[in-house]
Amino acid sequence: MSSERVPVELCKGINGLEKVVLREVRGSSAEVYLYGGQVTSWKNDHGEELLFVSSKAIFKPPKAIRGGIPICFPQFGNHGSLEQHGFARNRVWSIDVDPPPFPTNTSSRAFIDLILKPSEEDMKIWPHSYEFRLRVALGPGGDLMLTSRIRNTSTEGKPLTFTFAYHTYFSVSDISEVRVEGLETLDYLDNLQNKERFTEQGDAITFESEVDKIYVSTPTKIAILDHEKKRTFVIRKDGLPDAVVWNPWDKKAKAMADFGDDEYKHMLCVEAAAVEKPITLKPGEEWRGRQELSAVPSSYCSGQLDPQKVLQCS
Ligand code: BG6
């Protein structure tokens, strides 16, 4: 069998880090590094890259890979003694050979199950017992599905409390030509203004300066319209009530060592998240958070500026 058709392949990526390549028969593909359990590539069946990864990304522990889909766990943001966005994104995950069954089975053969459990060192930083199972699956039509299952495995009756985000970096042609639909009129916490709470205006969101907002209680579907590329990304999420929208813009871009000065023009983070209300699990309880990404040509949607039509037509 030619390697092109192998649905799941384990190989070496940048700096010898192990990665899993997923391939669907129609030509779409995805790559997942065991370092961070991080998706670093998602291509459609024309071979076009849909995620942004910085040309300056450092594929070397302990730095998280700048781009793709980092997993923020056990915290989103920067609180207390834990590092910003938690440590799941800079730990080496294992392949989960025998995951417990999913309620709905994936129709695709192109999927991988990963698992993260705390090491002794992790227990010193964050003394909690858990099993974090991540399934990354590529659907037959090229959709990318990530399902996280986090179980509290404490035998001492300890609750497990965490916040979470799929920190997805979408690749866009030109940030000034992009609009986000589905977050209009919602409340958000502005990270640039001490997390103060504001209400978004009624129009779709466009970008002309730095943005770092946590929209709360968002709908299960959000669309990113890239006019220049004539492409719409649709994010569907479940178990993740919030959505973070981030673009560092020029000044912050220059301040980041692993990010090119002009790269902010070609990326946008829209992150399915559970931030405002942390999740608490009793021993033995499991939480599930899922995001499904699809990329459709905008011309499919006759009323592409009408959020309802964009969301219905994929
Ligand atoms: C976003 C946060 O999700 O991630 C921003 O809202 C943060 O505040 C950004 O700057 C990048 O974080 P990091 O740790 O990957 O540089």
Coordinates of C-alpha atoms and ligand atoms in Angstrom, one line a residue:
M1 CA 0.0 0.0 0.0
S2 CA 1.4 3.4 -0.8
S3 CA 2.0 5.6 2.2
E4 CA -0.4 8.2 0.7
R5 CA -3.3 5.9 1.6
V6 CA -2.4 4.9 5.1
P7 CA -5.1 6.6 7.3
V8 CA -2.9 6.8 10.4
E9 CA 0.9 6.9 10.3
L10 CA 3.3 7.5 13.2
C11 CA 6.5 9.3 12.0
K12 CA 9.1 11.8 13.0
G13 CA 8.4 15.5 12.7
I14 CA 10.5 18.6 13.3
N15 CA 13.5 18.1 15.7
G16 CA 12.7 14.4 15.7
L17 CA 9.5 14.9 17.7
E18 CA 7.0 12.1 17.1
K19 CA 3.9 13.0 15.1
V20 CA 0.8 11.2 13.8
V21 CA -0.4 11.9 10.3
L22 CA -4.1 11.3 9.5
R23 CA -5.2 11.0 5.9
E24 CA -8.6 10.7 4.4
V25 CA -9.3 9.0 1.0
R26 CA -10.3 12.3 -0.7
G27 CA -7.0 13.9 0.1
S28 CA -7.5 15.9 3.3
S29 CA -5.0 15.4 6.1
A30 CA -4.0 16.4 9.6
E31 CA -0.9 16.2 11.8
V32 CA -0.8 15.7 15.5
Y33 CA 2.4 16.1 17.6
L34 CA 2.6 13.9 20.7
Y35 CA 4.4 16.9 22.2
G36 CA 1.4 18.9 23.5
G37 CA -1.1 16.5 21.9
Q38 CA -1.1 19.3 19.4
V39 CA -2.6 19.5 16.0
T40 CA -0.1 21.4 13.8
S41 CA -1.6 20.9 10.4
W42 CA -5.1 20.5 8.8
K43 CA -5.3 20.4 5.0
N44 CA -8.3 20.2 2.7
D45 CA -8.5 17.8 -0.2
H46 CA -6.7 20.4 -2.4
G47 CA -3.7 20.2 0.0
E48 CA -4.3 23.8 1.2
E49 CA -3.2 24.4 4.8
L50 CA -6.1 25.7 7.0
L51 CA -4.3 26.3 10.3
F52 CA -1.6 28.9 11.0
V53 CA 1.8 27.8 12.4
S54 CA 4.4 30.5 12.9
S55 CA 7.5 30.3 10.7
K56 CA 9.3 31.0 14.0
A57 CA 7.6 28.3 16.0
I58 CA 10.0 26.4 18.3
F59 CA 9.4 22.7 18.2
K60 CA 11.3 22.1 21.4
P61 CA 10.2 21.5 25.0
P62 CA 9.4 23.4 27.2
K63 CA 8.1 26.0 24.7
A64 CA 4.6 25.3 23.4
I65 CA 4.4 25.2 19.6
R66 CA 3.1 28.5 18.3
G67 CA 0.2 27.6 16.1
G68 CA -2.1 24.8 15.2
I69 CA -4.3 23.8 18.1
P70 CA -2.6 24.0 21.5
I71 CA -4.6 22.5 24.3
C72 CA -5.0 24.8 27.3
F73 CA -5.4 22.7 30.5
P74 CA -5.6 22.7 33.5
Q75 CA -6.1 26.4 33.1
F76 CA -6.8 29.0 30.5
G77 CA -4.9 32.2 31.1
N78 CA -2.6 33.1 33.8
H79 CA -3.7 32.6 37.4
G80 CA -1.8 31.5 40.6
S81 CA 1.3 29.5 40.3
L82 CA 0.5 27.5 37.2
E83 CA 2.1 28.5 34.0
Q84 CA 0.0 30.5 31.4
H85 CA -2.5 28.3 29.7
G86 CA -1.5 25.3 31.8
F87 CA 1.0 22.5 31.1
A88 CA -0.9 20.1 28.8
R89 CA 0.6 21.9 25.8
N90 CA 4.1 21.2 26.7
R91 CA 3.9 17.7 27.9
V92 CA 4.6 14.6 25.8
W93 CA 1.3 12.7 25.4
S94 CA 1.1 8.9 24.8
I95 CA -0.9 7.0 22.2
D96 CA -4.0 5.6 24.0
V97 CA -4.2 2.0 22.7
D98 CA -7.4 1.0 24.4
P99 CA -9.6 3.9 25.0
P100 CA -13.0 3.4 26.6
P101 CA -15.7 3.4 23.9
F102 CA -17.2 6.6 22.7
P103 CA -21.0 7.1 22.8
T104 CA -21.0 7.8 19.1
N105 CA -18.4 6.0 16.9
T106 CA -16.3 7.9 14.4
S107 CA -17.2 7.0 10.9
S108 CA -13.7 7.9 9.8
R109 CA -10.7 5.5 9.9
A110 CA -8.4 8.5 10.1
F111 CA -8.3 9.1 13.9
I112 CA -5.9 8.9 16.8
D113 CA -6.5 8.6 20.5
L114 CA -4.0 10.2 22.9
I115 CA -3.7 10.2 26.6
L116 CA -2.1 12.5 29.3
K117 CA -1.7 11.5 32.9
P118 CA 0.1 13.4 35.5
S119 CA 3.8 12.5 36.1
E120 CA 5.3 12.6 39.6
E121 CA 6.8 16.1 38.7
D122 CA 3.3 17.3 37.5
M123 CA 1.8 16.2 40.9
K124 CA 4.2 18.5 42.6
I125 CA 3.0 21.5 40.6
W126 CA -0.6 20.5 40.5
P127 CA -1.5 17.7 42.9
H128 CA -4.5 16.2 41.1
S129 CA -5.2 12.8 39.6
Y130 CA -6.8 12.7 36.2
E131 CA -6.8 11.0 32.9
F132 CA -7.1 13.3 29.9
R133 CA -8.1 11.4 26.7
L134 CA -8.0 13.3 23.4
R135 CA -9.4 11.9 20.1
V136 CA -8.4 13.8 16.9
A137 CA -10.4 12.6 13.9
L138 CA -10.6 13.6 10.3
G139 CA -14.0 13.1 8.8
P140 CA -14.6 11.8 5.2
G141 CA -15.4 15.3 4.0
G142 CA -12.2 16.7 5.6
D143 CA -13.8 18.0 8.8
L144 CA -11.5 18.0 11.9
M145 CA -13.0 16.8 15.2
L146 CA -11.3 17.0 18.6
T147 CA -12.9 15.4 21.6
S148 CA -11.5 15.7 25.0
R149 CA -12.6 13.5 27.9
I150 CA -11.2 14.4 31.3
R151 CA -11.8 12.1 34.2
N152 CA -11.1 12.7 37.9
T153 CA -9.3 9.6 39.1
S154 CA -8.7 10.7 42.7
T155 CA -8.9 7.9 45.2
E156 CA -8.8 10.4 48.1
G157 CA -12.2 12.1 47.4
K158 CA -10.5 15.2 45.9
P159 CA -12.5 17.3 43.5
L160 CA -10.9 18.3 40.2
T161 CA -11.4 21.9 39.0
F162 CA -10.0 23.3 35.7
T163 CA -10.6 25.7 32.9
F164 CA -9.9 24.7 29.3
A165 CA -9.5 25.9 25.7
Y166 CA -8.8 24.6 22.2
H167 CA -6.5 27.5 21.2
T168 CA -7.1 27.2 17.5
Y169 CA -5.0 29.3 15.2
F170 CA -6.9 29.7 11.9
S171 CA -5.0 30.6 8.7
V172 CA -6.5 33.7 7.0
S173 CA -5.5 35.6 3.9
D174 CA -5.6 39.1 5.4
I175 CA -7.0 39.8 8.9
S176 CA -8.5 43.1 7.7
E177 CA -10.7 41.1 5.3
V178 CA -12.0 38.7 7.9
R179 CA -15.2 38.8 9.9
V180 CA -16.5 36.6 12.7
E181 CA -20.2 35.9 12.9
G182 CA -22.1 34.3 15.9
L183 CA -20.7 36.5 18.7
E184 CA -22.7 39.7 18.0
T185 CA -24.5 41.3 21.0
L186 CA -22.8 38.8 23.5
D187 CA -21.0 39.7 26.7
Y188 CA -17.3 39.4 26.8
L189 CA -14.4 39.9 29.3
D190 CA -11.8 42.1 27.8
N191 CA -8.3 40.8 28.6
L192 CA -6.9 44.1 27.4
Q193 CA -8.9 45.9 30.1
N194 CA -8.4 43.9 33.3
K195 CA -11.1 41.4 32.2
E196 CA -13.8 44.0 32.5
R197 CA -17.2 42.9 31.2
F198 CA -18.6 44.6 28.0
T199 CA -21.4 43.8 25.5
E200 CA -20.4 43.4 21.9
Q201 CA -22.1 45.6 19.3
G202 CA -24.7 44.1 16.9
D203 CA -22.5 43.8 13.7
A204 CA -20.3 40.9 12.9
I205 CA -16.8 41.4 14.3
T206 CA -14.0 42.8 12.2
F207 CA -10.3 43.5 13.0
E208 CA -8.3 46.7 12.9
S209 CA -6.2 46.4 16.1
E210 CA -5.2 44.0 18.9
V211 CA -8.1 41.9 20.2
D212 CA -8.1 39.6 23.3
K213 CA -11.7 38.9 24.4
I214 CA -13.4 36.1 26.2
Y215 CA -17.0 35.9 24.9
V216 CA -19.2 34.1 27.4
S217 CA -22.2 31.8 26.9
T218 CA -21.7 31.7 23.2
P219 CA -23.8 29.7 20.6
T220 CA -22.6 26.2 19.6
K221 CA -21.7 27.5 16.1
I222 CA -19.4 30.4 15.1
A223 CA -18.3 31.3 11.6
I224 CA -15.1 33.0 10.4
L225 CA -15.5 34.5 6.9
D226 CA -12.4 35.1 4.9
H227 CA -13.5 37.2 2.0
E228 CA -10.2 37.2 0.1
K229 CA -9.9 33.4 0.2
K230 CA -13.6 33.0 -0.3
R231 CA -13.6 30.5 2.5
T232 CA -15.7 30.2 5.6
F233 CA -14.6 28.2 8.7
V234 CA -17.4 26.9 10.8
I235 CA -16.7 26.0 14.4
R236 CA -19.2 23.7 16.1
K237 CA -18.6 23.1 19.8
D238 CA -20.1 21.1 22.6
G239 CA -19.4 21.4 26.4
L240 CA -17.5 24.6 25.7
P241 CA -19.7 27.6 26.5
D242 CA -17.1 30.4 25.9
A243 CA -15.1 31.6 22.9
V244 CA -11.8 33.5 23.0
V245 CA -10.9 35.7 20.1
W246 CA -7.3 36.7 19.9
N247 CA -5.0 38.6 17.5
P248 CA -1.8 40.1 18.9
W249 CA -1.5 42.8 16.2
D250 CA 1.8 44.5 15.4
K251 CA 3.3 45.5 18.7
K252 CA 2.6 42.2 20.6
A253 CA 3.7 40.3 17.5
K254 CA 7.1 42.0 17.6
A255 CA 7.4 41.2 21.3
M256 CA 7.0 37.4 20.8
A257 CA 10.2 35.5 20.0
D258 CA 8.4 32.7 18.3
F259 CA 6.1 34.8 16.0
G260 CA 7.0 36.7 12.9
D261 CA 6.5 40.5 12.9
D262 CA 3.9 40.5 10.2
E263 CA 2.4 37.1 10.8
Y264 CA -0.6 38.6 12.8
K265 CA -2.0 39.5 9.4
H266 CA -2.4 35.9 8.5
M267 CA -3.9 34.3 11.6
L268 CA -6.8 34.6 13.9
C269 CA -7.4 32.6 17.1
V270 CA -11.0 31.7 17.8
E271 CA -10.9 29.3 20.8
A272 CA -13.7 27.1 22.0
A273 CA -13.3 27.3 25.7
A274 CA -14.7 26.8 29.3
V275 CA -13.2 29.8 31.1
E276 CA -15.8 31.9 32.9
K277 CA -17.2 29.1 35.0
P278 CA -14.5 26.5 35.9
I279 CA -15.5 22.8 35.6
T280 CA -15.5 20.8 38.7
L281 CA -15.6 17.0 38.7
K282 CA -16.1 14.7 41.7
P283 CA -14.0 11.6 41.9
G284 CA -15.0 9.2 39.1
E285 CA -16.8 11.9 37.1
E286 CA -15.9 12.7 33.5
W287 CA -16.2 15.9 31.4
R288 CA -16.4 16.0 27.7
G289 CA -15.6 18.9 25.4
R290 CA -15.7 18.7 21.7
Q291 CA -15.0 21.0 18.7
E292 CA -15.6 20.3 15.1
L293 CA -14.1 22.4 12.4
S294 CA -15.1 22.6 8.8
A295 CA -13.9 24.9 5.9
V296 CA -16.3 25.6 3.1
P297 CA -16.0 27.8 0.0
S298 CA -17.9 31.0 0.8
S299 CA -19.6 30.8 -2.6
Y300 CA -21.6 27.8 -1.3
C301 CA -23.5 30.3 0.9
S302 CA -25.7 32.5 -1.2
G303 CA -26.4 34.9 1.7
Q304 CA -22.8 34.8 3.1
L305 CA -23.2 38.0 5.1
D306 CA -26.3 36.6 6.9
P307 CA -25.0 34.6 9.9
Q308 CA -28.1 32.4 9.9
K309 CA -27.5 31.3 6.3
V310 CA -23.8 30.8 6.8
L311 CA -24.4 28.5 9.7
Q312 CA -27.1 26.6 8.0
C313 CA -25.5 25.9 4.7
S314 CA -22.5 23.8 5.7
Ligands
BG6_1 C1 -4.8 33.9 24.1 C2 -4.9 34.8 25.3 O1 -5.7 32.9 24.2 O2 -3.5 33.4 24.1 C3 -3.9 35.9 25.2 O3 -6.3 35.3 25.4 C4 -2.5 35.3 25.1 O4 -4.0 36.7 26.4 C5 -2.5 34.4 23.9 O5 -1.6 36.4 24.9 C6 -1.2 33.7 23.6 O6 -0.7 33.1 24.8 P1 0.7 32.3 24.8 O7 0.9 31.9 26.2 O8 0.5 31.1 23.8 O9 1.7 33.3 24.3

